mmCIF file of C-alpha atoms in Angstrom:
data_model
loop_
_atom_site.group_PDB
_atom_site.id
_atom_site.type_symbol
_atom_site.label_atom_id
_atom_site.label_comp_id
_atom_site.label_asym_id
_atom_site.label_seq_id
_atom_site.Cartn_x
_atom_site.Cartn_y
_atom_site.Cartn_z
ATOM 1 C CA HIS A 1 -13.209 25.751 -3.071
ATOM 2 C CA ILE A 2 -14.336 24.372 0.296
ATOM 3 C CA LYS A 3 -16.483 26.803 2.239
ATOM 4 C CA PRO A 4 -17.522 26.833 5.918
ATOM 5 C CA GLY A 5 -20.657 24.760 6.494
ATOM 6 C CA ALA A 6 -22.082 22.033 4.285
ATOM 7 C CA ASN A 7 -20.268 21.213 1.037
ATOM 8 C CA LEU A 8 -21.238 18.867 -1.769
ATOM 9 C CA LEU A 9 -18.454 16.712 -3.204
ATOM 10 C CA ALA A 10 -19.287 15.557 -6.742
ATOM 11 C CA ILE A 11 -17.310 12.774 -8.430
ATOM 12 C CA ARG A 12 -17.419 12.215 -12.176
ATOM 13 C CA LEU A 13 -16.486 8.734 -13.355
ATOM 14 C CA GLU A 14 -15.360 8.187 -16.951
ATOM 15 C CA LEU A 15 -14.456 4.676 -18.061
ATOM 16 C CA PHE A 16 -12.836 5.806 -21.304
ATOM 17 C CA GLU A 17 -11.364 8.895 -22.907
ATOM 18 C CA GLN A 18 -13.853 10.973 -24.863
ATOM 19 C CA ASP A 19 -12.210 10.186 -28.213
ATOM 20 C CA GLU A 20 -11.597 6.512 -27.442
ATOM 21 C CA GLU A 21 -13.510 3.984 -29.522
ATOM 22 C CA VAL A 22 -14.781 0.878 -27.744
ATOM 23 C CA VAL A 23 -14.865 -2.171 -30.035
ATOM 24 C CA GLY A 24 -16.840 -5.210 -28.926
ATOM 25 C CA ALA A 25 -18.183 -5.997 -25.485
ATOM 26 C CA LEU A 26 -16.505 -4.951 -22.259
ATOM 27 C CA PRO A 27 -14.446 -7.785 -20.735
ATOM 28 C CA VAL A 28 -16.113 -7.442 -17.339
ATOM 29 C CA TYR A 29 -19.240 -5.876 -15.924
ATOM 30 C CA TYR A 30 -18.807 -2.221 -14.985
ATOM 31 C CA PRO A 31 -21.445 -1.118 -12.460
ATOM 32 C CA GLY A 32 -20.611 2.546 -13.049
ATOM 33 C CA ASP A 33 -19.634 3.321 -9.464
ATOM 34 C CA VAL A 34 -16.389 4.070 -7.631
ATOM 35 C CA PRO A 35 -15.163 0.694 -6.285
ATOM 36 C CA ALA A 36 -12.844 2.124 -3.638
ATOM 37 C CA ASP A 37 -12.803 4.475 -0.692
ATOM 38 C CA VAL A 38 -12.888 8.205 -1.412
ATOM 39 C CA SER A 39 -11.710 10.699 1.174
ATOM 40 C CA LEU A 40 -11.081 14.422 1.409
ATOM 41 C CA SER A 41 -8.262 15.582 3.672
ATOM 42 C CA VAL A 42 -7.418 19.034 4.976
ATOM 43 C CA VAL A 43 -3.664 19.616 4.677
ATOM 44 C CA PRO A 44 -1.430 22.618 5.397
ATOM 45 C CA LYS A 45 -0.132 24.704 2.525
ATOM 46 C CA ALA A 46 3.301 23.101 2.875
ATOM 47 C CA HIS A 47 2.567 19.383 3.088
ATOM 48 C CA ILE A 48 3.785 15.925 2.143
ATOM 49 C CA GLU A 49 2.323 15.158 -1.264
ATOM 50 C CA GLN A 50 3.430 11.552 -1.582
ATOM 51 C CA VAL A 51 5.738 8.965 -0.008
ATOM 52 C CA TYR A 52 7.053 5.911 -1.864
ATOM 53 C CA LEU A 53 8.969 3.354 0.199
ATOM 54 C CA GLN A 54 11.169 0.545 -1.098
ATOM 55 C CA PRO A 55 12.748 -1.909 1.384
ATOM 56 C CA ASP A 56 16.206 -3.252 0.524
ATOM 57 C CA ILE A 57 16.942 -6.383 2.561
ATOM 58 C CA ARG A 58 20.270 -7.053 0.822
ATOM 59 C CA ARG A 59 21.808 -3.685 1.705
ATOM 60 C CA LYS A 60 19.853 -3.444 4.964
ATOM 61 C CA ARG A 61 18.247 -0.105 4.222
ATOM 62 C CA VAL A 62 15.022 1.582 3.236
ATOM 63 C CA LYS A 63 14.840 3.856 0.196
ATOM 64 C CA VAL A 64 12.205 6.565 0.549
ATOM 65 C CA GLN A 65 10.979 8.981 -2.114
ATOM 66 C CA VAL A 66 9.314 12.011 -0.533
ATOM 67 C CA GLU A 67 7.465 14.596 -2.605
ATOM 68 C CA ALA A 68 7.227 17.864 -0.650
ATOM 69 C CA PRO A 69 8.189 21.557 -0.967
ATOM 70 C CA SER A 70 11.907 21.910 -1.663
ATOM 71 C CA ASP A 71 12.431 24.577 1.009
ATOM 72 C CA ALA A 72 11.474 22.182 3.842
ATOM 73 C CA THR A 73 13.416 19.432 5.632
ATOM 74 C CA VAL A 74 12.320 15.817 5.856
ATOM 75 C CA HIS A 75 12.857 13.815 9.061
ATOM 76 C CA LEU A 76 12.629 10.029 8.780
ATOM 77 C CA SER A 77 12.449 7.558 11.662
ATOM 78 C CA ILE A 78 11.355 3.955 12.167
ATOM 79 C CA GLU A 79 9.055 3.781 15.169
ATOM 80 C CA GLY A 80 10.296 1.668 18.055
ATOM 81 C CA THR A 81 13.923 1.874 16.889
ATOM 82 C CA ASP A 82 16.811 4.352 17.000
ATOM 83 C CA TYR A 83 17.115 4.541 13.213
ATOM 84 C CA ARG A 84 16.485 8.041 11.904
ATOM 85 C CA MET A 85 17.830 10.638 9.502
ATOM 86 C CA GLU A 86 17.004 13.970 7.893
ATOM 87 C CA GLY A 87 17.481 15.485 4.469
ATOM 88 C CA GLU A 88 15.894 17.399 1.628
ATOM 89 C CA PRO A 89 12.735 16.181 -0.139
ATOM 90 C CA GLY A 90 13.455 13.692 -2.878
ATOM 91 C CA GLU A 91 15.136 10.308 -2.650
ATOM 92 C CA LEU A 92 16.444 9.459 0.814
ATOM 93 C CA THR A 93 18.129 6.312 2.128
ATOM 94 C CA LEU A 94 17.644 5.256 5.742
ATOM 95 C CA SER A 95 19.993 2.636 7.170
ATOM 96 C CA PHE A 96 18.157 -0.278 8.821
ATOM 97 C CA PRO A 97 20.732 -2.950 9.762
ATOM 98 C CA GLU A 98 18.658 -4.884 12.306
ATOM 99 C CA PHE A 99 15.269 -6.149 11.192
ATOM 100 C CA GLU A 100 13.085 -9.229 10.772
ATOM 101 C CA CYS A 101 11.926 -10.055 7.278
ATOM 102 C CA TRP A 102 8.220 -10.120 6.454
ATOM 103 C CA SER A 103 6.895 -13.521 5.365
ATOM 104 C CA PRO A 104 3.553 -15.361 5.314
ATOM 105 C CA THR A 105 4.541 -17.202 8.510
ATOM 106 C CA THR A 106 6.008 -14.144 10.291
ATOM 107 C CA PRO A 107 4.375 -10.989 8.847
ATOM 108 C CA GLN A 108 6.603 -8.564 10.756
ATOM 109 C CA ARG A 109 5.746 -4.950 9.979
ATOM 110 C CA TYR A 110 7.381 -1.652 10.862
ATOM 111 C CA VAL A 111 6.165 1.947 10.691
ATOM 112 C CA LEU A 112 8.103 4.709 8.970
ATOM 113 C CA ARG A 113 7.446 8.153 10.418
ATOM 114 C CA VAL A 114 7.849 11.031 7.955
ATOM 115 C CA ASP A 115 7.922 14.569 9.365
ATOM 116 C CA LEU A 116 8.059 17.713 7.241
ATOM 117 C CA VAL A 117 9.896 20.468 9.116
ATOM 118 C CA ASN A 118 9.907 24.151 8.246
ATOM 119 C CA SER A 119 11.617 26.772 10.475
ATOM 120 C CA ASP A 120 12.085 24.142 13.230
ATOM 121 C CA ASN A 121 8.343 23.406 13.244
ATOM 122 C CA VAL A 122 6.728 20.134 12.140
ATOM 123 C CA VAL A 123 4.151 21.270 9.584
ATOM 124 C CA ASP A 124 3.011 17.843 8.343
ATOM 125 C CA SER A 125 3.481 14.179 9.292
ATOM 126 C CA LEU A 126 2.759 10.811 7.768
ATOM 127 C CA SER A 127 3.073 7.236 9.070
ATOM 128 C CA VAL A 128 3.725 4.464 6.546
ATOM 129 C CA PRO A 129 3.549 0.781 7.613
ATOM 130 C CA PHE A 130 5.873 -1.543 5.701
ATOM 131 C CA GLY A 131 7.552 -4.936 5.754
ATOM 132 C CA MET A 132 11.164 -5.771 4.912
ATOM 133 C CA ARG A 133 10.863 -8.199 1.984
ATOM 134 C CA GLU A 134 12.015 -8.970 -1.538
ATOM 135 C CA PHE A 135 9.996 -10.964 -4.077
ATOM 136 C CA THR A 136 11.945 -12.205 -7.100
ATOM 137 C CA VAL A 137 11.899 -14.840 -9.848
ATOM 138 C CA LYS A 138 15.002 -16.939 -10.530
ATOM 139 C CA ASP A 139 15.526 -20.195 -12.440
ATOM 140 C CA GLU A 140 11.773 -20.450 -13.086
ATOM 141 C CA ARG A 141 10.998 -20.304 -9.357
ATOM 142 C CA PHE A 142 9.532 -17.680 -7.058
ATOM 143 C CA TYR A 143 11.736 -16.418 -4.233
ATOM 144 C CA LEU A 144 10.771 -14.452 -1.140
ATOM 145 C CA ASN A 145 13.644 -12.979 0.861
ATOM 146 C CA ASN A 146 16.146 -15.126 -1.093
ATOM 147 C CA ARG A 147 14.297 -18.336 -0.229
ATOM 148 C CA PRO A 148 12.206 -20.480 -2.630
ATOM 149 C CA LEU A 149 8.473 -19.906 -2.203
ATOM 150 C CA PHE A 150 5.720 -22.223 -3.402
ATOM 151 C CA VAL A 151 2.895 -19.824 -4.214
ATOM 152 C CA LYS A 152 -0.555 -21.038 -3.163
ATOM 153 C CA CYS A 153 -2.907 -18.411 -4.541
ATOM 154 C CA ALA A 154 -6.682 -17.941 -4.528
ATOM 155 C CA SER A 155 -8.625 -15.585 -6.810
ATOM 156 C CA TYR A 156 -10.560 -12.942 -4.929
ATOM 157 C CA VAL A 157 -13.116 -10.531 -6.398
ATOM 158 C CA PRO A 158 -13.642 -7.646 -3.929
ATOM 159 C CA GLN A 159 -17.269 -6.883 -4.731
ATOM 160 C CA TYR A 160 -19.578 -6.296 -1.789
ATOM 161 C CA PRO A 161 -23.159 -5.103 -1.217
ATOM 162 C CA THR A 162 -23.325 -1.330 -1.649
ATOM 163 C CA THR A 163 -25.464 -1.055 1.508
ATOM 164 C CA LEU A 164 -22.773 -2.621 3.704
ATOM 165 C CA LYS A 165 -21.380 -0.133 6.221
ATOM 166 C CA ALA A 166 -17.639 0.293 6.693
ATOM 167 C CA ASP A 167 -17.403 -1.498 10.040
ATOM 168 C CA LYS A 168 -19.326 -4.552 8.804
ATOM 169 C CA LEU A 169 -17.352 -4.542 5.549
ATOM 170 C CA ASN A 170 -14.091 -4.725 7.502
ATOM 171 C CA VAL A 171 -15.424 -7.684 9.492
ATOM 172 C CA LEU A 172 -16.475 -9.447 6.272
ATOM 173 C CA ILE A 173 -13.105 -8.912 4.580
ATOM 174 C CA LYS A 174 -11.219 -10.131 7.649
ATOM 175 C CA ARG A 175 -13.426 -13.238 7.843
ATOM 176 C CA GLU A 176 -12.837 -14.101 4.180
ATOM 177 C CA LEU A 177 -9.070 -13.578 4.404
ATOM 178 C CA THR A 178 -8.969 -15.637 7.614
ATOM 179 C CA LEU A 179 -10.703 -18.493 5.776
ATOM 180 C CA LEU A 180 -8.151 -18.268 2.943
ATOM 181 C CA LYS A 181 -5.261 -18.256 5.375
ATOM 182 C CA GLY A 182 -6.722 -21.165 7.308
ATOM 183 C CA ALA A 183 -7.108 -23.164 4.086
ATOM 184 C CA GLY A 184 -3.360 -22.938 3.486
ATOM 185 C CA PHE A 185 -3.181 -20.139 0.929
ATOM 186 C CA ASN A 186 -0.299 -17.657 1.163
ATOM 187 C CA SER A 187 -1.428 -15.205 -1.519
ATOM 188 C CA VAL A 188 -4.520 -13.740 -3.158
ATOM 189 C CA ARG A 189 -5.116 -12.608 -6.733
ATOM 190 C CA ILE A 190 -7.332 -9.526 -6.886
ATOM 191 C CA CYS A 191 -9.302 -9.359 -10.122
ATOM 192 C CA ASP A 192 -12.057 -7.320 -11.796
ATOM 193 C CA THR A 193 -12.163 -4.608 -9.104
ATOM 194 C CA PRO A 194 -9.434 -2.622 -7.290
ATOM 195 C CA ALA A 195 -8.803 -3.869 -3.776
ATOM 196 C CA PRO A 196 -10.120 -1.693 -0.921
ATOM 197 C CA GLU A 197 -7.407 -0.235 1.293
ATOM 198 C CA THR A 198 -8.776 -2.294 4.192
ATOM 199 C CA LEU A 199 -8.174 -5.519 2.274
ATOM 200 C CA LEU A 200 -4.564 -4.606 1.457
ATOM 201 C CA GLU A 201 -3.889 -3.618 5.065
ATOM 202 C CA LEU A 202 -5.408 -6.810 6.493
ATOM 203 C CA ALA A 203 -3.638 -9.047 3.977
ATOM 204 C CA ASP A 204 -0.292 -7.484 4.850
ATOM 205 C CA THR A 205 -0.958 -7.877 8.567
ATOM 206 C CA MET A 206 -2.121 -11.499 8.238
ATOM 207 C CA GLY A 207 0.742 -12.645 6.015
ATOM 208 C CA LEU A 208 -0.898 -12.828 2.585
ATOM 209 C CA LEU A 209 0.890 -11.753 -0.571
ATOM 210 C CA VAL A 210 -1.319 -9.752 -2.955
ATOM 211 C CA PHE A 211 -1.251 -9.918 -6.742
ATOM 212 C CA GLU A 212 -3.503 -7.172 -8.081
ATOM 213 C CA GLU A 213 -4.376 -7.016 -11.773
#
């Protein structure tokens, strides 16, 4: 339990299950650290546990899965528009007839506002940025938003000096992605290490598709 004053947060990292047998050498080098951001958030007792968003450009809607207490009401709205709805936690569908598709040349993004309401009071809120897009494979070709896409992808290993502070790390990631974008790439393949949240956010904003192993 968290107590007033200083608290120590300990993280235990296990690469394998205790009864799992490892045969041969590991495929990649494991430094034994946590290769992503770790945060601790204070939330109300009744809160939004998780939001999963799936854009549907064909039916002009957004499907949203909200995990929250069943006795609360969920309010959905797309910021900067008049599109909104409310319903019970679970799977909700928000109509979104007027939008611009996300693409590498026009990375248009929107923000979904999720409010959890209990007894006419907003007890928790969450903002989820997203793009209206659909990536498919048809006739041995890649398609983005129903249009053929020639994928120009670069491999990217997100491993950085452990002494690099967050603000300088963000600058470094943005510089590297800007170089990729300027060289004509429209996607990046993340390998060996999970991508930091900053990288995913910047790639989405700059118009880079992300393939993460």
